[in-house]
Coordinates of C-alpha atoms in Angstrom, one line a residue:
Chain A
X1 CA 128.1 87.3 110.9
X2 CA 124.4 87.1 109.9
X3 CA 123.6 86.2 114.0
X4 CA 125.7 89.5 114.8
X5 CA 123.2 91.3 112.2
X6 CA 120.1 90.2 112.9
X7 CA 121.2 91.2 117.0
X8 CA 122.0 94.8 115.7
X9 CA 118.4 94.7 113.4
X10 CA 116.9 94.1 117.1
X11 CA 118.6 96.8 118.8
X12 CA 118.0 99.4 116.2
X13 CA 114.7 98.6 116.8
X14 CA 114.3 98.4 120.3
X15 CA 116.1 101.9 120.5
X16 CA 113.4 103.2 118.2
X17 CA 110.9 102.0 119.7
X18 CA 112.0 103.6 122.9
X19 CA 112.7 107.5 121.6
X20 CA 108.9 106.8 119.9
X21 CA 107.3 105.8 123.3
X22 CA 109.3 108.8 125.4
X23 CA 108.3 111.3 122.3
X24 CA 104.7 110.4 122.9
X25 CA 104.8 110.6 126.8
X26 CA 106.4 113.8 126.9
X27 CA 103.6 115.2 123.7
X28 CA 101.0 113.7 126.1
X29 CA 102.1 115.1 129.6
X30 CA 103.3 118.4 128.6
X31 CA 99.4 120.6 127.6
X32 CA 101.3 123.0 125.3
X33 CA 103.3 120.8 123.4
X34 CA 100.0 119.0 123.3
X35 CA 97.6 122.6 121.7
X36 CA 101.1 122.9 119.4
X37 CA 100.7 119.3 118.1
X38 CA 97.3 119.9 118.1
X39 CA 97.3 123.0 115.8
X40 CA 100.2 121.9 113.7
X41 CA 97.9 118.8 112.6
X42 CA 95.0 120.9 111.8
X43 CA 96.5 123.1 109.8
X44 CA 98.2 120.3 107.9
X45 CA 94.9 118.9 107.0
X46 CA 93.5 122.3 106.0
X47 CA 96.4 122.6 103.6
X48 CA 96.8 119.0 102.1
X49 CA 93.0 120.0 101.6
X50 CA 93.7 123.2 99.4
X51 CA 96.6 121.5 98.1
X52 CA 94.8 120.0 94.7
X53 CA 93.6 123.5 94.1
X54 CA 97.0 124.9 94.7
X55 CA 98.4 122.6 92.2
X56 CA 96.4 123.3 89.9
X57 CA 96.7 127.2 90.3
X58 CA 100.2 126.5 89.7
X59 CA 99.7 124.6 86.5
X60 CA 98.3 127.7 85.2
X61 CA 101.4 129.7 85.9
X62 CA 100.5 131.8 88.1
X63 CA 103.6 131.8 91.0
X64 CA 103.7 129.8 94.2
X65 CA 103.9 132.0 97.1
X66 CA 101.2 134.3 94.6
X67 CA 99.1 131.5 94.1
X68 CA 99.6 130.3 98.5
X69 CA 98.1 133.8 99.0
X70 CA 95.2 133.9 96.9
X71 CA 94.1 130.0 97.9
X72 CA 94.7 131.2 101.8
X73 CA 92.6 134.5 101.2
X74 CA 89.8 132.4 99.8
X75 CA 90.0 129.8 102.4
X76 CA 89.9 132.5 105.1
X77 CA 87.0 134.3 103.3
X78 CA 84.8 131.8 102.8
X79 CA 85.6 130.0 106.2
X80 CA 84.3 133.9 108.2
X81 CA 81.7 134.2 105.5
X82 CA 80.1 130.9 106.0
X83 CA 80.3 131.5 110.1
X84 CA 78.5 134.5 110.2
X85 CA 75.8 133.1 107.4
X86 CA 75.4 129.7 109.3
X87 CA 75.6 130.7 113.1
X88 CA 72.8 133.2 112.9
X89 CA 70.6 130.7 111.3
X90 CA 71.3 127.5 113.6
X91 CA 70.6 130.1 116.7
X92 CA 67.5 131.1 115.1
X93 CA 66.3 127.8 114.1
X94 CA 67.2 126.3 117.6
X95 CA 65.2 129.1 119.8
X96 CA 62.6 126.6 117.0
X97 CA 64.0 123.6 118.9
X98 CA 63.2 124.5 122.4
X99 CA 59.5 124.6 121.7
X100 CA 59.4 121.1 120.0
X101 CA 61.4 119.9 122.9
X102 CA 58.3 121.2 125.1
X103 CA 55.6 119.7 122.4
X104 CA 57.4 116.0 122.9
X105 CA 57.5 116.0 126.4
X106 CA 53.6 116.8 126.4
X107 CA 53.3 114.3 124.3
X108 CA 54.5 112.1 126.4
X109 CA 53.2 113.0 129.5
X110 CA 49.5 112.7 127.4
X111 CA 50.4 109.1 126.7
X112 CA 51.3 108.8 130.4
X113 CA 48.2 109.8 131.6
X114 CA 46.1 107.5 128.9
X115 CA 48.0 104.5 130.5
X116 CA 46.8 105.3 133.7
X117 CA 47.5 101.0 134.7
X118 CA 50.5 100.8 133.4
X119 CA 52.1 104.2 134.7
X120 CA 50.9 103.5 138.2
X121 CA 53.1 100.2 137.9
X122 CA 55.7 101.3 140.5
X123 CA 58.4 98.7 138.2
X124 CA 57.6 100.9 135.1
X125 CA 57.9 104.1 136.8
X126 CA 61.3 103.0 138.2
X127 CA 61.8 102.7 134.5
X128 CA 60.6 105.3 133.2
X129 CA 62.7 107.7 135.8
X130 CA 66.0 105.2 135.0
X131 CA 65.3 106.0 130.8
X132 CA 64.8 109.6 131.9
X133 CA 67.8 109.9 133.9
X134 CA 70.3 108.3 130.9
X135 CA 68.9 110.8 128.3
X136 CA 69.6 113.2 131.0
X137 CA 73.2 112.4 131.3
X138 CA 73.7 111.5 127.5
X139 CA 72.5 115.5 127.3
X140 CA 74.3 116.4 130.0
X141 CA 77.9 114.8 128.6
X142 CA 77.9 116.4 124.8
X143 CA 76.6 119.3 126.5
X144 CA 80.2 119.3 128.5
X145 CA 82.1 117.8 125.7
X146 CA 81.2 121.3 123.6
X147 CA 82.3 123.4 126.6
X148 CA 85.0 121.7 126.9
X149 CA 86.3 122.1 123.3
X150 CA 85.3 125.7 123.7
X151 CA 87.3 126.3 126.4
X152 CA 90.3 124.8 124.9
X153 CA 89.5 127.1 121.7
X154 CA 89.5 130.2 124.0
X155 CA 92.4 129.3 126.2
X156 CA 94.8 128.9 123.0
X157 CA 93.3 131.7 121.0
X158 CA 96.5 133.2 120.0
X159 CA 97.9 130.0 119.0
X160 CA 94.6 129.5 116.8
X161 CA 94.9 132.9 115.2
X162 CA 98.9 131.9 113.4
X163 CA 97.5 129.1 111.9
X164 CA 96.9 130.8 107.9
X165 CA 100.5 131.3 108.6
X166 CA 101.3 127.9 109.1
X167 CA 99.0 126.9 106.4
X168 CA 100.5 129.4 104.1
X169 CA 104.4 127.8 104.9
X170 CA 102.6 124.5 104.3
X171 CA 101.4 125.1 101.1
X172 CA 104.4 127.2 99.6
X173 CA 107.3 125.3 101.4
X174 CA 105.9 121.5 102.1
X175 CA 108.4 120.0 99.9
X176 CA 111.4 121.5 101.8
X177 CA 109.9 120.7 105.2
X178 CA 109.4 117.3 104.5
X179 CA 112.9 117.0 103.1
X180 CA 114.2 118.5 106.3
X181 CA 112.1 116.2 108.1
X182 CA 113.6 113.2 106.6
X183 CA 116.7 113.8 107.5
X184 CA 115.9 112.1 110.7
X185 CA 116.2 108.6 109.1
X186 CA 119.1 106.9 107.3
X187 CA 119.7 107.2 103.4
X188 CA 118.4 103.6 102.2
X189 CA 115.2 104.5 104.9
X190 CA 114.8 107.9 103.6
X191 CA 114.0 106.9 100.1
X192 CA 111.5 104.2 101.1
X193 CA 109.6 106.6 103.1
X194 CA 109.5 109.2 100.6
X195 CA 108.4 106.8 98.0
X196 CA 105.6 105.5 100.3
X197 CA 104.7 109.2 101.5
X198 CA 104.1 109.8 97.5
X199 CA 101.6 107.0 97.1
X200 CA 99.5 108.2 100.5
X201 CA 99.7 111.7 98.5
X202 CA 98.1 110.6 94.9
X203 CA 95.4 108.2 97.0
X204 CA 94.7 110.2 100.0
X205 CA 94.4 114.3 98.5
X206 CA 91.3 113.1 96.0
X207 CA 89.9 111.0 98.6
X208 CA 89.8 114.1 101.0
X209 CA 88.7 116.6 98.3
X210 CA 86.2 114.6 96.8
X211 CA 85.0 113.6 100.4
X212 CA 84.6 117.2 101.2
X213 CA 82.9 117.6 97.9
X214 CA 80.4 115.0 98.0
X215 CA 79.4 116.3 101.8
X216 CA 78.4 119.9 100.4
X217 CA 77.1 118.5 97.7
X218 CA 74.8 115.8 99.3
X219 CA 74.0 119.0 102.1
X220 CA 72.8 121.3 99.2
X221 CA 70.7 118.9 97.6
X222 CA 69.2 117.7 100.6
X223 CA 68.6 121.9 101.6
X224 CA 67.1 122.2 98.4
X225 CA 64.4 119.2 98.7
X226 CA 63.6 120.1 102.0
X227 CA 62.9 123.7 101.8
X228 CA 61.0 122.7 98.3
X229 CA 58.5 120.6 100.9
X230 CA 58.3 123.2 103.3
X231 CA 59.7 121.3 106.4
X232 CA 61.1 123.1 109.4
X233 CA 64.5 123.7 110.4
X234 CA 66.3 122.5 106.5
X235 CA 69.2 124.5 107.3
X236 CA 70.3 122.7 110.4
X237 CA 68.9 119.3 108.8
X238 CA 70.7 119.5 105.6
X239 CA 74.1 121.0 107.5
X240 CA 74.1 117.1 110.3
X241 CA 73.0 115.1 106.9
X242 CA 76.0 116.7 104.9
X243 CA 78.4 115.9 107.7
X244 CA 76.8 112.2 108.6
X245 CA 77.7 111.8 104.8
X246 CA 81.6 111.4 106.0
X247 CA 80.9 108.3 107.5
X248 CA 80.7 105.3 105.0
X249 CA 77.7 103.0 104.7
X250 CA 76.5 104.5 108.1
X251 CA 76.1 108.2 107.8
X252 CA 73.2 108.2 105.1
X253 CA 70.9 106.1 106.8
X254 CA 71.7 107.8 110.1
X255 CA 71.0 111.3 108.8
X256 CA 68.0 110.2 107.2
X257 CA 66.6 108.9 109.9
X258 CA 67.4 112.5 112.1
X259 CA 66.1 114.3 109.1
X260 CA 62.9 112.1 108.5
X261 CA 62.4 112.1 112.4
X262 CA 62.8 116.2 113.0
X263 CA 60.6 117.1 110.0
X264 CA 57.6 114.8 110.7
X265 CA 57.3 116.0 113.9
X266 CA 57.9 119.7 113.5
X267 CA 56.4 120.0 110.0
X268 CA 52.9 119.2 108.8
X269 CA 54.7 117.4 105.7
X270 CA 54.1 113.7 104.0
X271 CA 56.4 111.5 105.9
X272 CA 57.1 109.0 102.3
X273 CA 57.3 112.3 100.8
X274 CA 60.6 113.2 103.0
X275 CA 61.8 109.6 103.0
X276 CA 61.6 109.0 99.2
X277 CA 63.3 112.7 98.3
X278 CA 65.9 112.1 100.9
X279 CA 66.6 108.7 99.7
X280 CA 66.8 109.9 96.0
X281 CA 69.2 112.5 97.4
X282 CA 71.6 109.8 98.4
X283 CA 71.3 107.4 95.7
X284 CA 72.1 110.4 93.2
X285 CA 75.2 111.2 95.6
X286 CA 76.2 107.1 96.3
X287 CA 75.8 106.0 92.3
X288 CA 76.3 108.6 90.1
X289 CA 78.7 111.2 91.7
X290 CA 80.8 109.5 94.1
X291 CA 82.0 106.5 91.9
X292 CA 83.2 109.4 89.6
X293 CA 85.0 111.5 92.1
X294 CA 86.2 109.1 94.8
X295 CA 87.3 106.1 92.0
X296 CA 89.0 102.9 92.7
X297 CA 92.3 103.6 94.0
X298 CA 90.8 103.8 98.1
X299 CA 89.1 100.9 97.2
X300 CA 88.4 98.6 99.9
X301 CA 86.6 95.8 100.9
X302 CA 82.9 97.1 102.4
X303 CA 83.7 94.6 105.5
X304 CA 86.8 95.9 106.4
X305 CA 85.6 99.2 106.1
X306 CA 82.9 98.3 108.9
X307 CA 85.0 96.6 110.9
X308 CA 87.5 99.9 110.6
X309 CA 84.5 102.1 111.7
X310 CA 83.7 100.0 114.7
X311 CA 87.8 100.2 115.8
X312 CA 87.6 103.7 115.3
X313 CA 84.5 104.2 117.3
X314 CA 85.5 102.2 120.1
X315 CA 89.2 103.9 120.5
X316 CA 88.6 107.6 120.0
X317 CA 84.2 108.6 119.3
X318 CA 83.1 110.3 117.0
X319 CA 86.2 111.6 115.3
X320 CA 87.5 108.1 115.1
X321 CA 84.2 107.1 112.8
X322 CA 85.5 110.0 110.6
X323 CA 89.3 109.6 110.4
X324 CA 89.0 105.4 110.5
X325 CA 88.5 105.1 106.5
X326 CA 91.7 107.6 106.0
X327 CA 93.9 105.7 108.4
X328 CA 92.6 102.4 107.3
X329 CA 94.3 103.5 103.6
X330 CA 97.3 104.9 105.4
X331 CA 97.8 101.6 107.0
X332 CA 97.4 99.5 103.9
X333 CA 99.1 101.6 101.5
X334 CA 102.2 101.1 104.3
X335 CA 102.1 97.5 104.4
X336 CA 101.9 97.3 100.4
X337 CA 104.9 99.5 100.4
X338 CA 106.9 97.3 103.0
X339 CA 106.1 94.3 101.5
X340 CA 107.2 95.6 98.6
X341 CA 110.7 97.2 99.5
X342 CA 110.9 93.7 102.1
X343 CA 111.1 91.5 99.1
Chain B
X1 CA 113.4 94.4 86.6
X2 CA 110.1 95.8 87.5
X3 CA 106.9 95.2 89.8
X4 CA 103.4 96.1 89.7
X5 CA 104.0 98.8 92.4
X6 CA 107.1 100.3 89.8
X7 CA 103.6 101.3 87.5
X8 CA 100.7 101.6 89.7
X9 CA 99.8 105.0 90.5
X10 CA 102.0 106.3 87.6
X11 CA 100.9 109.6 86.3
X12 CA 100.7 109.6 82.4
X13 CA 101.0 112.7 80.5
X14 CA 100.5 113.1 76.4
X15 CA 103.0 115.2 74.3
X16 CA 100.9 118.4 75.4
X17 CA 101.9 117.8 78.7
X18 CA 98.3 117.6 79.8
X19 CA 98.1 114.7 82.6
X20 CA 95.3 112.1 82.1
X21 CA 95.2 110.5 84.8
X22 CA 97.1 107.5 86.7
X23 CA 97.3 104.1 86.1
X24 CA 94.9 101.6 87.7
X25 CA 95.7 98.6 86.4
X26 CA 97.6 96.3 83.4
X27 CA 96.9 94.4 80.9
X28 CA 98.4 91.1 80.4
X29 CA 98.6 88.4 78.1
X30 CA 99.8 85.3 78.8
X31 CA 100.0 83.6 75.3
X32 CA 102.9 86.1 74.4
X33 CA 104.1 86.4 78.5
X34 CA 104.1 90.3 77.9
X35 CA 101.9 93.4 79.2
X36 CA 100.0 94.6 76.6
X37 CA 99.0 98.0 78.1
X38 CA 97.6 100.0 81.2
X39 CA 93.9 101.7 82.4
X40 CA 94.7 104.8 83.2
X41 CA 92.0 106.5 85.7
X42 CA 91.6 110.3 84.4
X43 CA 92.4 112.9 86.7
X44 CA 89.3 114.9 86.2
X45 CA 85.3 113.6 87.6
X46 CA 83.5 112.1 85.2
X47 CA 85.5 110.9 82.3
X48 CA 85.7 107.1 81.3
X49 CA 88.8 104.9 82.1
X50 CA 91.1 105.3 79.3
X51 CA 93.6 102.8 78.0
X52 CA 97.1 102.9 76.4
X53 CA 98.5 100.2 74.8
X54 CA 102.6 99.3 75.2
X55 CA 103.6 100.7 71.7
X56 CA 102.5 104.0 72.6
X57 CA 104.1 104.6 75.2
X58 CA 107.2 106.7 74.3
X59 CA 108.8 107.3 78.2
X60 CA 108.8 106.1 81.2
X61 CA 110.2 107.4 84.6
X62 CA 108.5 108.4 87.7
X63 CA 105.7 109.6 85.0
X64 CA 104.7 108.1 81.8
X65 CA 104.6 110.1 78.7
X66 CA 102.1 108.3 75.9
X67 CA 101.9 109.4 72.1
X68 CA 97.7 108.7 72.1
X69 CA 95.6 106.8 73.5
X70 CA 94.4 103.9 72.1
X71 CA 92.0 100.1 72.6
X72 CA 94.4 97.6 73.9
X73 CA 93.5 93.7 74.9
X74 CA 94.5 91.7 78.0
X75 CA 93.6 90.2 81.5
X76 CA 93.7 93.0 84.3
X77 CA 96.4 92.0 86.8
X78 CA 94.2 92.4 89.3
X79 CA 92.3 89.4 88.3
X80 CA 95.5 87.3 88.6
X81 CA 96.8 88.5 91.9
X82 CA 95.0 86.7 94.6
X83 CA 94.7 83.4 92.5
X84 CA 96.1 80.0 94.0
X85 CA 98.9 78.2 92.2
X86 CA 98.9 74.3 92.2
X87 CA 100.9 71.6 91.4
X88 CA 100.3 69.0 89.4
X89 CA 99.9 67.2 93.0
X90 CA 97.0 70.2 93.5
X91 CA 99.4 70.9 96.4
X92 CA 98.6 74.8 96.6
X93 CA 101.9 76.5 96.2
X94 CA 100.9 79.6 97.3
X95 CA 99.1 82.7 95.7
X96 CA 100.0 85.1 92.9
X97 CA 101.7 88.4 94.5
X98 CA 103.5 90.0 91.8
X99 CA 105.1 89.6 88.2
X100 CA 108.6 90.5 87.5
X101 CA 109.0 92.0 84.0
X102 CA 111.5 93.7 81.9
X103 CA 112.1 97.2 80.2
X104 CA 110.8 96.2 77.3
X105 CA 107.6 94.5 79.0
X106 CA 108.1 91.1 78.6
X107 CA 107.1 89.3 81.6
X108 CA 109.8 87.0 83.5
X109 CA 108.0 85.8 86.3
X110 CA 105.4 85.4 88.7
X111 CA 106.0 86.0 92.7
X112 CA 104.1 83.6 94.7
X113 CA 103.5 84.4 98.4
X114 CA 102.9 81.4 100.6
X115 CA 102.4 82.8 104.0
X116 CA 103.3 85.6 106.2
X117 CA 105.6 83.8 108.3
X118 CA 106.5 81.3 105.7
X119 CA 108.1 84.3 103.6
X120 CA 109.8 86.0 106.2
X121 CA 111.3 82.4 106.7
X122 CA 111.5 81.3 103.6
X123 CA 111.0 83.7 101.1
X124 CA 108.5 84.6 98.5
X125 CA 108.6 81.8 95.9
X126 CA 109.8 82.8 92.2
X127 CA 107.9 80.7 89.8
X128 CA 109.2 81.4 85.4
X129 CA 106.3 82.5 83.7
X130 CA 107.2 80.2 81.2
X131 CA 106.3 77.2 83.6
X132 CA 102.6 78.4 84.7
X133 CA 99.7 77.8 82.3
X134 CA 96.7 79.7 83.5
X135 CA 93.1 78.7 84.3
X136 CA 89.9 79.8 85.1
X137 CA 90.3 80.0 88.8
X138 CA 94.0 79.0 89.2
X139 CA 97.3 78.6 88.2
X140 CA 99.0 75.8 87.5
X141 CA 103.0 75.3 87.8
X142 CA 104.0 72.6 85.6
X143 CA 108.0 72.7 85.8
X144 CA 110.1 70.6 87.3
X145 CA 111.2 71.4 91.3
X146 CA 115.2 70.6 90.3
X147 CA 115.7 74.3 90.6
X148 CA 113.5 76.9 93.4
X149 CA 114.0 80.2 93.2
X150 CA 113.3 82.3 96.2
X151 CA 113.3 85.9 96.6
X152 CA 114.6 86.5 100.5
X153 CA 113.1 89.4 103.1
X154 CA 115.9 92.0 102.9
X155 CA 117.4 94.4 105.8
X156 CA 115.1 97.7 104.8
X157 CA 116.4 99.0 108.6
X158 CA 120.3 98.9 107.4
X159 CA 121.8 101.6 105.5
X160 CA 123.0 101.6 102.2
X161 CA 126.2 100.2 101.3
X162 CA 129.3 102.0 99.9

C-alpha cells in the first residue's frame, strides 16, 4: 500500500512538473503572451507597492474601491509629475555631459603625447586601440539595450496604457483573485499555499516600501549635499546614487564612487569634501533609518546575501542584482513553510 | 499543539484595536518548561521592540489581542534554535528545530533535526523537554533511549481525507 503511494506521490509530480515546463515554453515562444505576462507582473508590483498605503486608507474608513481611486490617482499624478520634472533636467544636464566627454578625451590624448616612448611602443598602442575598442562596444551595447526596451515600450503602447486598470482590480479585488487562483490546487494544498502566501505578504510589503523609501530618501539627501557644495550635474548624481541604493552592501560604495568621480572632474569642488558628505549620507541612511524601517524579519546572513547578488547577476544583469534579495526571501520563507507543513 | 511558525509573524492588537506590531521572537524559560512571553516588532518606523508577557495575553487566533504591554524575562528562541544536542556519549543528536507547546504555553518538547536526508528517512527526532538540561552552547539529553519518538515527513502533495 505505502509502495502504491509513494508511486502515485511520483506521478503527481512528474505530471506537474510537465504542465509547468509546457506553461513556460508556450509564455516564452508566443511574444504576446510574453508583453501580457510582462505587464501583468508590473502592475502587480506597482500595486503590492501601494498596497501598505491602501491598507491603511482603509483603516481609516474611507471605502475600498474609494480609497483604490484616490491611491491610483496619486500614483498616476506623481508618476507624470515626476517625468516631466526629471526628464527635462537629465536632457539638460547631459547636453553638460557631452562636453566633459570631450575634456577627458583631451586629457588623455595630452597624456599621450607627454609619453611620447611609451605611446610609440607599437605593443601599447595595440593596447590602447584594444581598451578603446571594449569601451566602444560596452557603449555601444547599453546604448542598444535602451533601444531595445524602448522599442518594446512603443510597440505594446496600448497594452501599457490599461495597466491603472489592472492596478486598480489589483488593489480593490486581490483577495478574490487570489482565491480564484487557488482553485487550481487541491484542498489540503490550497491551505498550505495560502498560509505561506501570507507570511511572503507581512515580510515582503515593508521590505519593498521601506526599500523604496530609503532610496528617495538617501537620493534627497545626497541632492541636498551636493547642490550645497556646488558640484555639477546633482540632479542626475543623486537620481544613479538613489537607485545604486537598492543593491545591498554594493550599491553605496558604487554610487559613491560615480558621484565622487563625476563631481571632481566636472566641478572645481574639494574631493574629501564630497567623499566625507557622501559617506555621512549613507551612514545616516545604513544605521539610523534603515534598521528602523527595514527591521529583522528579512534578516539574512550578509554572505548569503552576496552570494545571492552574484547568482542574480550572473543569471539575468542588472535586474537580477535588484530582485536577488526579494527572491532570496521568497525562497527561504518557502522552505521554512515546507518544512514546516513536511513535519 | 503548537510551533514557533503557529506565532511568528502574529499581528498583536490591544483592546483599541490599534495593531502594534508582529511578533519577532519568544521568550522562554526553561526552569518552569513554559514561554514566558513574545517581542513584538511595532508596525510603525522608529519605535522600540515591545514585549508582552503570557498573562496578558487575552486571545489568540490568526491575531493576538493583549490587555497591555508589559517587561517579561526569558531566553529568545532564537538563541536555542541552531544549538547542538548531545548525549551523555557527546554523540551530537542533532540540532534544536522547534518546540512543541500547549494552549496554555507550557512547553512539551523540543524537535531536533538531524539532517536533510536523515529526516526525510527517518524523521525529525522528538526529544521531552523534561529530558534536556540546557547549557551555554548546547543541549544536553539526559533520558534514557528505551522509548524514541520521531515525527515522520508527511504526504503535503495528497488531498485531505474524508
Amino acid at each position: 500500500m505505502k509502495k502504491i503511494k509513494l508511486k502515485s506521490t511520483y506521478i503527481k509530480l512528474i505530471i506537474y512538473s510537465i504542465i509547468a515546463l509546457v506553461v513556460v515554453i508556450v509564455i516564452v515562444k508566443v511574444p504576446f503572451l510574453k508583453a501580457l505576462l510582462n505587464l501583468l507582473f508590473l502592475c502587480f508590483i506597482f500595486s503590492y507597492m501601494l498596497k501598505p498605503i491602501y491598507i491603511y486608507i482603509i483603516h481609516k474608513g474611507i471605502n475600498k474601491r474609494l480609497s483604490a481611486m484616490i491611491i491610483l490617482s496619486a500614483f498616476m499624478f506623481t508618476f507624470v509629475l515626476s517625468i516631466a520634472m526629471v526628464v527635462p533636467k537629465i536632457v539638460n544636464e547631459s547636453y553638460r555631459f557631452a562636453e566633459i566627454i570631450t575634456y577627458i578625451q583631451e586629457y588623455v590624448e595630452e597624456i599621450q603625447g607627454k609619453t611620447n616612448s611609451i605611446s610609440s611602443n607599437p605593443n601599447f598602442k595595440i593596447f590602447v586601440d584594444k581598451v578603446g575598442g571594449k569601451f566602444n562596444n560596452i557603449a555601444i551595447e547599453v546604448l542598444e539595450k535602451c533601444l531595445t526596451v524602448l522599442q518594446r515600450l512603443g510597440e505594446n503602447v496600448v497594452l501599457y496604457l490599461t495597466a491603472p486598470m489592472i492596478m486598480y482590480y489589483f488593489l480593490c479585488e486581490g483577495d478574490k483573485i487570489k482565491n480564484k487562483l487557488l482553485i487550481i490546487f487541491a484542498g489540503r494544498q490550497r491551505k498550505i499555499i495560502s498560509h505561506i502566501l501570507s507570511d511572503l505578504d507581512k515580510v515582503l510589503s515593508k521590505y519593498i516600501l521601506s526599500q523604496i523609501v530609503l532610496c528617495i530618501l538617501v537620493g534627497i539627501l545626497t541632492y541636498v549635499s551636493l547642490k550645497l557644495l556646488n558640484v555639477e550635474f546633482a540632479f542626475i548624481l543623486s537620481v544613479v546614487n538613489g537607485v545604486l541604493n537598492i543593491i545591498p552592501y554594493f550599491g553605496a560604495p558604487i554610487g559613491i564612487i560615480i558621484t565622487f568621480l563625476v563631481s571632481i572632474i566636472s566641478s572645481d569642488v574639494n574631493w574629501v569634501v564630497v567623499i566625507v558628505s557622501l559617506i555621512i549620507v549613507q551612514n545616516i541612511e545604513s544605521n539610523l533609518i534603515s534598521p528602523f524601517l527595514i527591521g529583522k524579519s528579512v534578516h539574512m546572513h550578509p554572505l548569503l546575501v552576496m552570494l545571492l547578488l552574484i547568482i542574480g547577476e550572473e543569471l539575468i544583469g542588472v535586474i537580477g542584482i535588484i530582485i536577488a534579495i526579494p527572491i532570496g526571501v521568497i525562497l527561504k520563507m518557502i522552505y521554512d513553510d515546507i518544512n514546516y507543513y513536511l513535519y | 499543539m503548537y510551533r514557533k511558525k503557529d506565532f511568528l509573524l502574529m499581528e498583536v492588537m490591544n483592546l483599541e484595536g490599534e495593531i502594534l506590531g508582529t511578533i519577532e521572537n519568544i521568550l522562554i524559560n526553561f526552569g518552569s518548561s513554559r514561554i514566558t512571553g513574545f517581542l513584538v516588532e511595532p508596525s510603525v518606523p522608529f519605535r522600540k521592540e515591545i514585549c508582552i508577557s503570557r498573562e496578558n495575553i487575552l486571545y489568540y487566533n490568526e491575531k493576538m489581542i493583549i490587555n497591555e504591554i508589559d517587561k517579561c524575562e526569558g531566553v529568545y528562541i532564537s538563541d536555542i534554535i541552531g544549538r547542538d544536542i548531545i548525549n551523555y556519549n557527546s554523540d551530537i543528536l542533532g540540532i534544536v528545530d522547534d518546540i512543541i507547546f500547549g494552549n496554555d504555553f507550557e512547553i512539551y518538547a523540543i524537535l531536533v533535526n538531524s539532517g536533510f536526508l536523515n529526516n526525510i528517512m527517518n524523521g525529525k527526532r522528538i526529544i521531552l523537554i523534561g529530558n534536556i538540561i540546557v547549557g551555554d552552547k548546547n543541549l544536553i539529553h539526559c533520558g534514557n533511549n528505551t522509548v524514541e519518538m520521531f515525527k515522520m515527513p508527511c504526504n503535503i502533495l495528497g488531498s485531505a481525507r474524508i
